[in-house]
CSV table of N, CA, C and O in Angstrom, one decimal:
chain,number,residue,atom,x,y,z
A,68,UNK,N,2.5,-258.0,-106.2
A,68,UNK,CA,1.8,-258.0,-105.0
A,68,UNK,C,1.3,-256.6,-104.5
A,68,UNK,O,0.6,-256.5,-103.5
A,69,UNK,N,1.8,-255.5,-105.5
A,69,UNK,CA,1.3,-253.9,-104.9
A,69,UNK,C,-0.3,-254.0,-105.2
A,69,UNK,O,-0.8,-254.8,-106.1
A,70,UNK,N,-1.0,-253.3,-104.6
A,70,UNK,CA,-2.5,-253.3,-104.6
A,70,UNK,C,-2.8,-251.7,-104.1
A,70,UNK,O,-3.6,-251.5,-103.2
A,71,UNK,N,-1.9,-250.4,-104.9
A,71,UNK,CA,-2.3,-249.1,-104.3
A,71,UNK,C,-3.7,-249.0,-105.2
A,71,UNK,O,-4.2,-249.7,-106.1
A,72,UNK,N,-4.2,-247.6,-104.3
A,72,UNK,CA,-5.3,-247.2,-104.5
A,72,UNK,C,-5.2,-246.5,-105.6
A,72,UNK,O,-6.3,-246.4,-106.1
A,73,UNK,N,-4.2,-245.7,-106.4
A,73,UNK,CA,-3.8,-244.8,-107.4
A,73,UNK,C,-2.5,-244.9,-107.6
A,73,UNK,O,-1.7,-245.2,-106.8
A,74,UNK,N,-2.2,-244.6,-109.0
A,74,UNK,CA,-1.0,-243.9,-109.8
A,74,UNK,C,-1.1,-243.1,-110.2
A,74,UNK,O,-2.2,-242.7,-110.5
A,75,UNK,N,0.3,-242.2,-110.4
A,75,UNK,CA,0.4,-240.7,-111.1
A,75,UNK,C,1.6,-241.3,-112.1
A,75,UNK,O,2.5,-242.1,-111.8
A,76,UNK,N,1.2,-240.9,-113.4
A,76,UNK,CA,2.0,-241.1,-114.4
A,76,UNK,C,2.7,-239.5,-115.2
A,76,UNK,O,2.1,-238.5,-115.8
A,77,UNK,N,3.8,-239.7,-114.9
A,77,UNK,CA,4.5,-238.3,-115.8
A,77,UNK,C,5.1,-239.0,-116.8
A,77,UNK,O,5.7,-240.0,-116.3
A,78,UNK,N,5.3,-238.9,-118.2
A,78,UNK,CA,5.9,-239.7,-119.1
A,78,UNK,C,6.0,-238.7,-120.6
A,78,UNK,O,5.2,-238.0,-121.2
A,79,UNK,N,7.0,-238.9,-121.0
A,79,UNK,CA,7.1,-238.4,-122.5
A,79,UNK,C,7.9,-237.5,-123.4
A,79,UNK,O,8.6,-237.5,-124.4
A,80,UNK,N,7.6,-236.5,-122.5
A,80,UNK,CA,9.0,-235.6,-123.5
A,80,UNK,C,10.4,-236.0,-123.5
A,80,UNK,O,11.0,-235.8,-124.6
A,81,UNK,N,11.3,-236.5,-122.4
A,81,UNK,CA,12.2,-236.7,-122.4
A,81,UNK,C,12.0,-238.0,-123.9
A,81,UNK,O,13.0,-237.9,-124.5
A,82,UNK,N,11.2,-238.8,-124.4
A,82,UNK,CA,11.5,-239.3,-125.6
A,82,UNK,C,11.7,-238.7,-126.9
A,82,UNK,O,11.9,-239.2,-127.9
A,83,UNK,N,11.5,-237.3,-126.7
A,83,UNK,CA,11.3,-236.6,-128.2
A,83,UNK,C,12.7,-235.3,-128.0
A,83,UNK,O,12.6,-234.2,-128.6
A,84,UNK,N,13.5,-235.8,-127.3
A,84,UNK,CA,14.8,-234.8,-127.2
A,84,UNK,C,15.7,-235.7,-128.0
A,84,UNK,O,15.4,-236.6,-128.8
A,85,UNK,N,17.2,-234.8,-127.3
A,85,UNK,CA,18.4,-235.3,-128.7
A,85,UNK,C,18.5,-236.5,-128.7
A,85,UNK,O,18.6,-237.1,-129.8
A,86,UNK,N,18.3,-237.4,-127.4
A,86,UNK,CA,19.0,-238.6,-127.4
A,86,UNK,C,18.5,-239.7,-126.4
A,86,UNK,O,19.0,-239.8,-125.3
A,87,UNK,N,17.2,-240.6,-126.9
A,87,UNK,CA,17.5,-240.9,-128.3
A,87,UNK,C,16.2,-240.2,-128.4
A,87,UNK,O,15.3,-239.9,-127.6
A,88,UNK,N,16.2,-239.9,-130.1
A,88,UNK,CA,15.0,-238.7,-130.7
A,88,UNK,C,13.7,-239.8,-131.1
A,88,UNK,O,13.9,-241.0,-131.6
A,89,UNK,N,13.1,-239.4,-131.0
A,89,UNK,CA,11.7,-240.1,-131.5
A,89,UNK,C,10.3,-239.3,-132.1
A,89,UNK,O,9.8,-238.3,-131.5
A,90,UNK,N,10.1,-239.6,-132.6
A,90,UNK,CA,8.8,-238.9,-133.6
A,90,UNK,C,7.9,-238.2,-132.8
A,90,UNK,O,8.8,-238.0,-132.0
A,91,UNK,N,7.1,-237.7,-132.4
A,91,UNK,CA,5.7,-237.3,-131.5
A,91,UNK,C,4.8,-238.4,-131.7
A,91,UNK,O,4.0,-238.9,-130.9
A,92,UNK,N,4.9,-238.6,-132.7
A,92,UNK,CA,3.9,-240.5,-133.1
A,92,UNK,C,4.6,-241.8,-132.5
A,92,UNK,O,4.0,-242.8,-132.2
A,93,UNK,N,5.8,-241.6,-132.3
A,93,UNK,CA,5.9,-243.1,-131.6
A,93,UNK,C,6.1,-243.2,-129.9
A,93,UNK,O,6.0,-244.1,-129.0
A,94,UNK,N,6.6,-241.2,-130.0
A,94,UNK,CA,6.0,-241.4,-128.2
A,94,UNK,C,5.0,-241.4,-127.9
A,94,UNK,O,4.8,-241.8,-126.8
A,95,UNK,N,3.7,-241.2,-128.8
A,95,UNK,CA,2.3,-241.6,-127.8
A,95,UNK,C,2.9,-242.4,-128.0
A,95,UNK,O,3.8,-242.5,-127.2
A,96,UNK,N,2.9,-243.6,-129.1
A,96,UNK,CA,2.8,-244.5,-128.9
A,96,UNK,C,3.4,-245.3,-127.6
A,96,UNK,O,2.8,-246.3,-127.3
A,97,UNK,N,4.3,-245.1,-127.1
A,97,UNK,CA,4.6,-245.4,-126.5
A,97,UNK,C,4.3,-244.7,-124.8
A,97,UNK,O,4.3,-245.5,-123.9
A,98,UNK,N,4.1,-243.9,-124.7
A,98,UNK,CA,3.1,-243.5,-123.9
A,98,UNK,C,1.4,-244.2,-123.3
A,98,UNK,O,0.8,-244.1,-122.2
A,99,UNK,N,1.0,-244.8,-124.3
A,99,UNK,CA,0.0,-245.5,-124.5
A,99,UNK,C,0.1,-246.8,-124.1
A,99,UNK,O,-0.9,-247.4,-123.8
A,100,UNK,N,1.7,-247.4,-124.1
A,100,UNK,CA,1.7,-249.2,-124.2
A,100,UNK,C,2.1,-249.0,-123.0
A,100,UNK,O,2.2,-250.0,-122.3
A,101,UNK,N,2.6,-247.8,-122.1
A,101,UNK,CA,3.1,-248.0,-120.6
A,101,UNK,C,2.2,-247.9,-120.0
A,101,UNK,O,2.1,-248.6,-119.0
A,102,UNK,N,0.7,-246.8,-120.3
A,102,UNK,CA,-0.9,-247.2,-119.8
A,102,UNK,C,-1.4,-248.5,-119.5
A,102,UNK,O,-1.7,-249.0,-118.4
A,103,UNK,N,-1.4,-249.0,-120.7
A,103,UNK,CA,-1.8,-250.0,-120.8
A,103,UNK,C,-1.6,-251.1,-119.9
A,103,UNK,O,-2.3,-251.8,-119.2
A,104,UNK,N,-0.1,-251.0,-120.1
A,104,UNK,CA,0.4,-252.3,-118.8
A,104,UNK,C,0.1,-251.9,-117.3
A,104,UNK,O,0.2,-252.9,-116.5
A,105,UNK,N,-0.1,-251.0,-116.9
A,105,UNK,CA,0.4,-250.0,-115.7
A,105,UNK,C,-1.2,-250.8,-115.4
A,105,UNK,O,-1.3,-251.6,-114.4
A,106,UNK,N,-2.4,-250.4,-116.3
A,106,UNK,CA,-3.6,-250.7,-116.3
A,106,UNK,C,-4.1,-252.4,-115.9
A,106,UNK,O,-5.0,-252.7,-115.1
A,107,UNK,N,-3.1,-253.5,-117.0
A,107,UNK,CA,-2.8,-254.8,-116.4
A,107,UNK,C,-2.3,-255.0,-115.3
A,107,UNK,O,-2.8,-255.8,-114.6
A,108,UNK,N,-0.8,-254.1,-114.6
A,108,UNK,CA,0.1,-254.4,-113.6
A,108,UNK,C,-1.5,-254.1,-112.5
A,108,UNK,O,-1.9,-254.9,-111.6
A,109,UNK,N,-1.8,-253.3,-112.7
A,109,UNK,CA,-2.7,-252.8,-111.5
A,109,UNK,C,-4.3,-252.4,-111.7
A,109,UNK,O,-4.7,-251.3,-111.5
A,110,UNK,N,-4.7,-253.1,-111.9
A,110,UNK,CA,-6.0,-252.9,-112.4
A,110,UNK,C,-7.0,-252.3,-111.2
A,110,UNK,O,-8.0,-251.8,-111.7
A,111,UNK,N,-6.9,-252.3,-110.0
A,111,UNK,CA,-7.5,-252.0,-109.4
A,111,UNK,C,-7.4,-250.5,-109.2
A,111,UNK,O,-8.3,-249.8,-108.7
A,112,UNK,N,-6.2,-250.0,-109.7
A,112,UNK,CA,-5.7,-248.6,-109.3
A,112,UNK,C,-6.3,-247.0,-110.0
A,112,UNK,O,-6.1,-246.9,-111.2
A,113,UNK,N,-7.1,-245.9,-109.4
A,113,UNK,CA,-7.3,-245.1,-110.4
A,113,UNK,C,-5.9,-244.3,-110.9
A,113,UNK,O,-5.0,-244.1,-110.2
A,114,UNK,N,-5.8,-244.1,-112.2
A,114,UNK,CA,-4.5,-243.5,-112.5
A,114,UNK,C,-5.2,-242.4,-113.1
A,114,UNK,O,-6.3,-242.1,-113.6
A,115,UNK,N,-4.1,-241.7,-112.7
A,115,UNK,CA,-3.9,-239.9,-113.4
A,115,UNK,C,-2.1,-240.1,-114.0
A,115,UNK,O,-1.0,-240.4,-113.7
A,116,UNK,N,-3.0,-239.5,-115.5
A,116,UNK,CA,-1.6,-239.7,-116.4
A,116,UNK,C,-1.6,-238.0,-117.0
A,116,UNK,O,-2.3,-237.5,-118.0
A,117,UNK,N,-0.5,-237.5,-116.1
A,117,UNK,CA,0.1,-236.1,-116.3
A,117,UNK,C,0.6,-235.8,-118.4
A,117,UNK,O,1.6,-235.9,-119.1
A,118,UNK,N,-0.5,-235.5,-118.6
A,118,UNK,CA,0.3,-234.5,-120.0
A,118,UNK,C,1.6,-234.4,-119.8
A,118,UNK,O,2.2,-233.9,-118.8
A,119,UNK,N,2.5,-235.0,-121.2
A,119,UNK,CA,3.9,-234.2,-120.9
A,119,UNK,C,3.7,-232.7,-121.4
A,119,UNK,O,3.2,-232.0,-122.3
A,120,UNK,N,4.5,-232.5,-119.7
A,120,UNK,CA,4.6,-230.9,-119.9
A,120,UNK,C,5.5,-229.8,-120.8
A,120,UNK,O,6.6,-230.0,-121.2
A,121,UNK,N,4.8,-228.8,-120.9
A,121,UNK,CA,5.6,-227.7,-122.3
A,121,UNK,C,7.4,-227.4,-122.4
A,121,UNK,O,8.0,-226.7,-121.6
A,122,UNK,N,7.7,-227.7,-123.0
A,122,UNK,CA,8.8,-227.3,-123.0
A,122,UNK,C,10.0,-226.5,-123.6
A,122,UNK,O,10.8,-227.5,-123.6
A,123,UNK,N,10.9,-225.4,-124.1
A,123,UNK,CA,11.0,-224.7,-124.5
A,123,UNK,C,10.3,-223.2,-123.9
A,123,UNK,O,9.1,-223.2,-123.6
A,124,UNK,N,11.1,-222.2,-123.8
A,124,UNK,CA,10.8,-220.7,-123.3
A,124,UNK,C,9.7,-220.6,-124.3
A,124,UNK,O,8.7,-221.0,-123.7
A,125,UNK,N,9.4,-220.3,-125.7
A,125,UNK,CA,8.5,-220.1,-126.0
A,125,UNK,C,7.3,-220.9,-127.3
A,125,UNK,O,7.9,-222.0,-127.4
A,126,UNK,N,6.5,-220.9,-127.8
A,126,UNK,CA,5.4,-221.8,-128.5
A,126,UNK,C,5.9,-221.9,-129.9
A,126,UNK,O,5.3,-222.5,-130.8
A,127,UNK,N,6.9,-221.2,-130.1
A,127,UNK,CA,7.4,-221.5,-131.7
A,127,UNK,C,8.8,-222.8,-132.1
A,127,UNK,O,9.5,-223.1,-133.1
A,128,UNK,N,8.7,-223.2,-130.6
A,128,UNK,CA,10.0,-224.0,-130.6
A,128,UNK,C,9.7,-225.4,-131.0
A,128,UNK,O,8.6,-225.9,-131.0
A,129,UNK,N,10.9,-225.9,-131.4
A,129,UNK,CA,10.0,-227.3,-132.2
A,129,UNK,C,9.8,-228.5,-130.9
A,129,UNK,O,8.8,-229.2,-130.7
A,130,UNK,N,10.9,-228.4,-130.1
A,130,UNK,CA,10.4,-229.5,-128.7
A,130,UNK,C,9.1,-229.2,-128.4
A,130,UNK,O,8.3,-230.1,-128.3
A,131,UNK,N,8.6,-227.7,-128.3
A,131,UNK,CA,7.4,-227.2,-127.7
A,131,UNK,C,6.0,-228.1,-128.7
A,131,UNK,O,5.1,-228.8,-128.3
A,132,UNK,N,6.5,-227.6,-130.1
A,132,UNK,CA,5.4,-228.4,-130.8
A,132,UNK,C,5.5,-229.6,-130.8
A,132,UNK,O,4.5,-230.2,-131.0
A,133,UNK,N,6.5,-230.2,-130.6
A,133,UNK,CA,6.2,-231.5,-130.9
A,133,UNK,C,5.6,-232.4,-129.1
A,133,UNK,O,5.4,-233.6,-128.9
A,134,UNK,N,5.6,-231.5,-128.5
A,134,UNK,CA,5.2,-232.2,-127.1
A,134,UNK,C,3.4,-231.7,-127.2
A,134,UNK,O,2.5,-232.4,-126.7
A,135,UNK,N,3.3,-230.4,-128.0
A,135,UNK,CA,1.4,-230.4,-128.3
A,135,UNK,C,1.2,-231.1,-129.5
A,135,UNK,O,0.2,-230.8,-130.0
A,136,UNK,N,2.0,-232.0,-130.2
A,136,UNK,CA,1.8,-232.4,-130.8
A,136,UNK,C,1.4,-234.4,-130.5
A,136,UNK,O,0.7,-235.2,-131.1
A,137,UNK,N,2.3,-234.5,-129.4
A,137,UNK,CA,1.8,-235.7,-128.4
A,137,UNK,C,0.5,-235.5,-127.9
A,137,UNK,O,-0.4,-236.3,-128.1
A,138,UNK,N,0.2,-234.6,-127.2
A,138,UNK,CA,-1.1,-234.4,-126.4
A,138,UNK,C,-2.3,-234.6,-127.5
A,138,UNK,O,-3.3,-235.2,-127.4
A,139,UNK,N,-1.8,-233.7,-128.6
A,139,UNK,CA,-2.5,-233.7,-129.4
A,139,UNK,C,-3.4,-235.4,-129.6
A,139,UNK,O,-4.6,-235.6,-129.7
A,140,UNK,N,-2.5,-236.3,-129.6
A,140,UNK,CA,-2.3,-237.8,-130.3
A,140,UNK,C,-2.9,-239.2,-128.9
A,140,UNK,O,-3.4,-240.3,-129.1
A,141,UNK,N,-2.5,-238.4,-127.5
A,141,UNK,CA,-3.1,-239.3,-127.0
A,141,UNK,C,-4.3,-238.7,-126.5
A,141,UNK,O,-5.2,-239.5,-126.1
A,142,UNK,N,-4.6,-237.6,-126.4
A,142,UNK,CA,-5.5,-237.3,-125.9
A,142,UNK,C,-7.0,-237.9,-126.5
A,142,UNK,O,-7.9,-238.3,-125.7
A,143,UNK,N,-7.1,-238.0,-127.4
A,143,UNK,CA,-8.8,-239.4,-128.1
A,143,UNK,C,-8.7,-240.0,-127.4
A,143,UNK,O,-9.6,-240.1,-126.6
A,144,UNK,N,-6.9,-241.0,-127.6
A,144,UNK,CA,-7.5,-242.2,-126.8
A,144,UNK,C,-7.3,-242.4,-125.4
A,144,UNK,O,-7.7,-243.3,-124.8
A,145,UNK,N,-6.7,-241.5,-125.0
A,145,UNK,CA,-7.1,-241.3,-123.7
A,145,UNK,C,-8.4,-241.0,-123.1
A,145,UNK,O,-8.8,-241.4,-122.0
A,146,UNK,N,-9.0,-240.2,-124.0
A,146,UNK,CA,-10.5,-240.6,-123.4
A,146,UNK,C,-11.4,-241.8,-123.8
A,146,UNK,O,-12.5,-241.5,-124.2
A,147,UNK,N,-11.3,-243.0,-123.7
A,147,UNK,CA,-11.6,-244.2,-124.4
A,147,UNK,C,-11.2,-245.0,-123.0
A,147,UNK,O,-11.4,-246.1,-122.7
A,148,UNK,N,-10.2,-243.8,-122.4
A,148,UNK,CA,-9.6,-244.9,-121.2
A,148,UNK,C,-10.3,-244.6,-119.6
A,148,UNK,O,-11.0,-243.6,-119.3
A,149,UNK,N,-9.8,-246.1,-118.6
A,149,UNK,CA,-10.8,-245.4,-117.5
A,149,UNK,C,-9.5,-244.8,-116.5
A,149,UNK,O,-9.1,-245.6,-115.6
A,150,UNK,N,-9.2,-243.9,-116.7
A,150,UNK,CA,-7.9,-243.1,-116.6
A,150,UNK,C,-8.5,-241.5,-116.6
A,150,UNK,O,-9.3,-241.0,-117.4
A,151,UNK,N,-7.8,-240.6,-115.5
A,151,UNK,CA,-7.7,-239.4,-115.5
A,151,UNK,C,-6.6,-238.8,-115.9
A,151,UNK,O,-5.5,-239.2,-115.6
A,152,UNK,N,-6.8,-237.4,-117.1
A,152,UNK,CA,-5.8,-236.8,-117.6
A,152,UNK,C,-5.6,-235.3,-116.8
A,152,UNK,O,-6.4,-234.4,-116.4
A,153,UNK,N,-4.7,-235.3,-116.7
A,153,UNK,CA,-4.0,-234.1,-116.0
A,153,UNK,C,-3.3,-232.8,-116.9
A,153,UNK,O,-2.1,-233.0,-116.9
A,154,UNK,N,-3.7,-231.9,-117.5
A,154,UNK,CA,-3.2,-231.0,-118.8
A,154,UNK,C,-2.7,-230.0,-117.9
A,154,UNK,O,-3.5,-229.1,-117.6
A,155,UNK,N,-1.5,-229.8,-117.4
A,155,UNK,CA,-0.9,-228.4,-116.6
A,155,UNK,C,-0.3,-227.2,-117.5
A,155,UNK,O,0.3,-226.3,-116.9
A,156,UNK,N,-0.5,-227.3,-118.8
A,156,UNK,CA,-0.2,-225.9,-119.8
A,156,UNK,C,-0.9,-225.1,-118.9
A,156,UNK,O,-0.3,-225.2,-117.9
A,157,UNK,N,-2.0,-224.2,-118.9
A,157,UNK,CA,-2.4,-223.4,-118.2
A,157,UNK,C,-1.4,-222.8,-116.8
A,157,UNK,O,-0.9,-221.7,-116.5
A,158,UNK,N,-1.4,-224.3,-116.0
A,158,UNK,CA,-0.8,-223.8,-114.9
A,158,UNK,C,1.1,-223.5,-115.1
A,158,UNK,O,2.0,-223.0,-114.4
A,159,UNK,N,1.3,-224.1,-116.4
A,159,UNK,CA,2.8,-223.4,-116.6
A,159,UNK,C,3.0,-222.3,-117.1
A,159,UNK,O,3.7,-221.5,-116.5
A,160,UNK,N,2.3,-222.0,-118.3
A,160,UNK,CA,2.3,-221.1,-119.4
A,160,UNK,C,2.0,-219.8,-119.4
A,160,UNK,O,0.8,-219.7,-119.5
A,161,UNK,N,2.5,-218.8,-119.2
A,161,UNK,CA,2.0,-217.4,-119.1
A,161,UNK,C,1.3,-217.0,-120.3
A,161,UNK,O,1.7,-217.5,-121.4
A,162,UNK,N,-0.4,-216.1,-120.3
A,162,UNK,CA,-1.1,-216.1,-121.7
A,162,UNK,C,-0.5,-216.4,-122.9
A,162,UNK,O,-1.0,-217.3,-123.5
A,163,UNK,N,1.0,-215.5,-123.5
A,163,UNK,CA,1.5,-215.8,-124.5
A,163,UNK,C,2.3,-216.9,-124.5
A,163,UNK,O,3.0,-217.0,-125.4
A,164,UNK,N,2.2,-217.8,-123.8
A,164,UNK,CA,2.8,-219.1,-124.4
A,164,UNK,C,4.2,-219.1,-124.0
A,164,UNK,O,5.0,-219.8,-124.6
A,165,UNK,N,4.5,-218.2,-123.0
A,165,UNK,CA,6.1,-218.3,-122.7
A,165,UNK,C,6.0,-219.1,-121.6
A,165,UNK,O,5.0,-218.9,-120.9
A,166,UNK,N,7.0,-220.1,-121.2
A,166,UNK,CA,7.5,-221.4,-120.6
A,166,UNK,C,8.1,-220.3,-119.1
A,166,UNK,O,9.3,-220.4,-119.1
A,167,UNK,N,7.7,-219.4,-118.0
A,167,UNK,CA,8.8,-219.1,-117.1
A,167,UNK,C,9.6,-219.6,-116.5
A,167,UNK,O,9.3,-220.7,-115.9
A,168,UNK,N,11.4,-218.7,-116.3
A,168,UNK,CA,11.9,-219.4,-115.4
A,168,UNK,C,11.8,-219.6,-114.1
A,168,UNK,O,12.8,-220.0,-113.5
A,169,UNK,N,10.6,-219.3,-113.7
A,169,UNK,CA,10.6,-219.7,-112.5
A,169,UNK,C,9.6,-220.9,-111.9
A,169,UNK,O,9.4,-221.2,-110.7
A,170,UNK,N,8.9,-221.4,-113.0
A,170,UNK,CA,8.2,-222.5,-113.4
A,170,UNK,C,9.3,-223.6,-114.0
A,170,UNK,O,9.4,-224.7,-113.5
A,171,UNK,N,9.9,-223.2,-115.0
A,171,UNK,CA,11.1,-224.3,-115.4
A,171,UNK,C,12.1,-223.6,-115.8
A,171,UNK,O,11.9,-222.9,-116.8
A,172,UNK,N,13.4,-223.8,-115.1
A,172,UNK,CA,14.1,-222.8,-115.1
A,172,UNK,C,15.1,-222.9,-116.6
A,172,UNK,O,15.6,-222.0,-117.2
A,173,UNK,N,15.2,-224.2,-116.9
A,173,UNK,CA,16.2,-224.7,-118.3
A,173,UNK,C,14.7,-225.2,-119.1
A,173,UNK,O,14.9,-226.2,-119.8
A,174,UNK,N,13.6,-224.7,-119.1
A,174,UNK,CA,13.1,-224.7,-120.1
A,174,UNK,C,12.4,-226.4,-120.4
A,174,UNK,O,12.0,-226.8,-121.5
A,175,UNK,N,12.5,-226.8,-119.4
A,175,UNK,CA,12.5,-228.2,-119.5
A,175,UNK,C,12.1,-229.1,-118.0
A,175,UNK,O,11.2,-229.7,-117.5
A,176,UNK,N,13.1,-228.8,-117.9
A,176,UNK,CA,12.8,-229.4,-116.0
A,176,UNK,C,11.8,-228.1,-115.1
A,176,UNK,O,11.7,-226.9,-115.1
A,177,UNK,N,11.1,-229.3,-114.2
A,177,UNK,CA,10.2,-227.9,-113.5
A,177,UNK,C,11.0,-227.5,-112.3
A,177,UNK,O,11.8,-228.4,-111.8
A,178,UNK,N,11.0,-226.3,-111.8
A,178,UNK,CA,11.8,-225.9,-110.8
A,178,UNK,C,11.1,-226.2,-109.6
A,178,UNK,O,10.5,-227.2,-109.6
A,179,UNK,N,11.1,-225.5,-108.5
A,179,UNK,CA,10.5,-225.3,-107.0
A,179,UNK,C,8.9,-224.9,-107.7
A,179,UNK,O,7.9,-225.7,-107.6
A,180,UNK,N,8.9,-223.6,-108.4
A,180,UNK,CA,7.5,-223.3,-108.4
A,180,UNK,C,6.6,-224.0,-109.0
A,180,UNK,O,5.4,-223.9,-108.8
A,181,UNK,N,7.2,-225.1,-110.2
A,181,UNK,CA,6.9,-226.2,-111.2
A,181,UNK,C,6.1,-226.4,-110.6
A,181,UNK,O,4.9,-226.2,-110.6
A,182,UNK,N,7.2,-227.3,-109.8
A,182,UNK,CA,6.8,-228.6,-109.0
A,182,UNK,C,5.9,-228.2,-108.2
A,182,UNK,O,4.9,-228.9,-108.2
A,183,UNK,N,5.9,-227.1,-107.2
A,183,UNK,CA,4.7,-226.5,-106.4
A,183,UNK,C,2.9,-226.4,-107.0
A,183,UNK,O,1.9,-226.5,-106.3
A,184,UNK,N,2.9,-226.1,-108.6
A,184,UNK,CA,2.0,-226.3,-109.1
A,184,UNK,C,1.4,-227.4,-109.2
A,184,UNK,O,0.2,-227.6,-108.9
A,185,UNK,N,2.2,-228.2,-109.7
A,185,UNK,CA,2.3,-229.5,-110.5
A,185,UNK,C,1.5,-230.2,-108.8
A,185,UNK,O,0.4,-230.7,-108.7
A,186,UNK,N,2.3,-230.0,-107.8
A,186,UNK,CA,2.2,-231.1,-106.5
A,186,UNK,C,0.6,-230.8,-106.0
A,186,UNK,O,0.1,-231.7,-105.4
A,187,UNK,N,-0.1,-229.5,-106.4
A,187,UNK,CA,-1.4,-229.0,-106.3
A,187,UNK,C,-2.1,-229.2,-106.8
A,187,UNK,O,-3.1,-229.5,-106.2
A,188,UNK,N,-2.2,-229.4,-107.9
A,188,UNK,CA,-3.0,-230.1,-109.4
A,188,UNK,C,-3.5,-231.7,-108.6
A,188,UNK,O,-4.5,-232.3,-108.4
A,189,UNK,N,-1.9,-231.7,-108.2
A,189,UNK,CA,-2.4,-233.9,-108.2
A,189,UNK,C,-2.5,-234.0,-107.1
A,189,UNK,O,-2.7,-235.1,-106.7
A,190,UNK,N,-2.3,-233.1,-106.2
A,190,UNK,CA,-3.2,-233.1,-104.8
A,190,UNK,C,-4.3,-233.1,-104.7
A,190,UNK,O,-4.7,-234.0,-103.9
A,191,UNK,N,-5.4,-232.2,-105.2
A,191,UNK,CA,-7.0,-231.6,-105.8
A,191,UNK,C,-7.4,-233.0,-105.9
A,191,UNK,O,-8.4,-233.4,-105.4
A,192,UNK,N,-6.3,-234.0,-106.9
A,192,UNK,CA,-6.9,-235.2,-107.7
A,192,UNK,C,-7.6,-236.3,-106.8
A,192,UNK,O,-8.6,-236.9,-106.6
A,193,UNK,N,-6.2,-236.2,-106.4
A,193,UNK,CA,-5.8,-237.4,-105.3
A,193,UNK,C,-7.0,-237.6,-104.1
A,193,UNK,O,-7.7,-238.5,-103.7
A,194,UNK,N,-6.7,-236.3,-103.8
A,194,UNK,CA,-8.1,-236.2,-102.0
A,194,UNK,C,-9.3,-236.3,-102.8
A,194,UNK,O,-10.3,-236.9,-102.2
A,195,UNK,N,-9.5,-236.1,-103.6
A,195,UNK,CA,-10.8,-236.6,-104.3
A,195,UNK,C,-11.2,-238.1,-104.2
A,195,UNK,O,-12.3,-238.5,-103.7
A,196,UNK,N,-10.2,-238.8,-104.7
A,196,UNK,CA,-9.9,-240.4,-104.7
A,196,UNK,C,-9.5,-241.1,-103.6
A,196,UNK,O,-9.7,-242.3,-103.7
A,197,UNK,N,-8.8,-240.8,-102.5
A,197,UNK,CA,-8.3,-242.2,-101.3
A,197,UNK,C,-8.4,-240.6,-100.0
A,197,UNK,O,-8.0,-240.7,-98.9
A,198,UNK,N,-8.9,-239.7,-100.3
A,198,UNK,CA,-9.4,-238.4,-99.1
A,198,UNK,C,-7.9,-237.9,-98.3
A,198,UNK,O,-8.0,-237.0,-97.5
């Protein structure tokens, strides 16, 4: 019976850590089939589906690759979709590709300043869409 005007979707890296581990191919994939329904559950809704964000201090780490390695994978078909994508590497990443702690402090989770970026991004989006 919900009928919002928008969704924000964060989804993904947490599938490609220790437990349980999954390929960078079967999280899009799965990434993709929660679109999808989200898209049936609410068709009326514009969605913004957040990139999972970088993870690991710096770009040589394998979590790190394998999370551009997802982006890599939905991003086609994400654009095939009538869905907004949201890519905050820039707004995390210092030029060299280092992850800061004061963006995410364990390298993983976003901290205060994360989240302060992150809440600006999909603010910009949002007042665009319902003002």
């Amino acid at each position: 019976g919900l009928a919002p005007k928008a969704a924000v979707l964060l989804i993904g890296t947490n599938n490609i850590g220790n437990d349980p581990k999954h390929t960078p191919e079967e999280a899009a994939d799965g990434i993709l089939e929660v679109i999808e329904q989200i898209m049936k559950k609410l068709p009326t809704a514009k969605l913004l589906v957040i990139e999972p964000l970088p993870r690991g201090k710096t770009s040589d780490e394998p979590l790190r690759k394998a999370v551009i390695r997802i982006n890599d994978l939905i991003r086609p078909r994400l654009a095939a979709l009538p869905v907004t994508v949201l890519d905050l590497q820039s707004e995390f990443l210092l030029e060299d590709g280092t992850l800061p702690a004061e963006v995410a402090p364990d390298s993983l989770h976003p901290g205060e300043e994360g989240y302060r970026r992150m809440a600006e991004a999909i603010d910009a989006i949002l007042k665009t869409w319902i003002g």
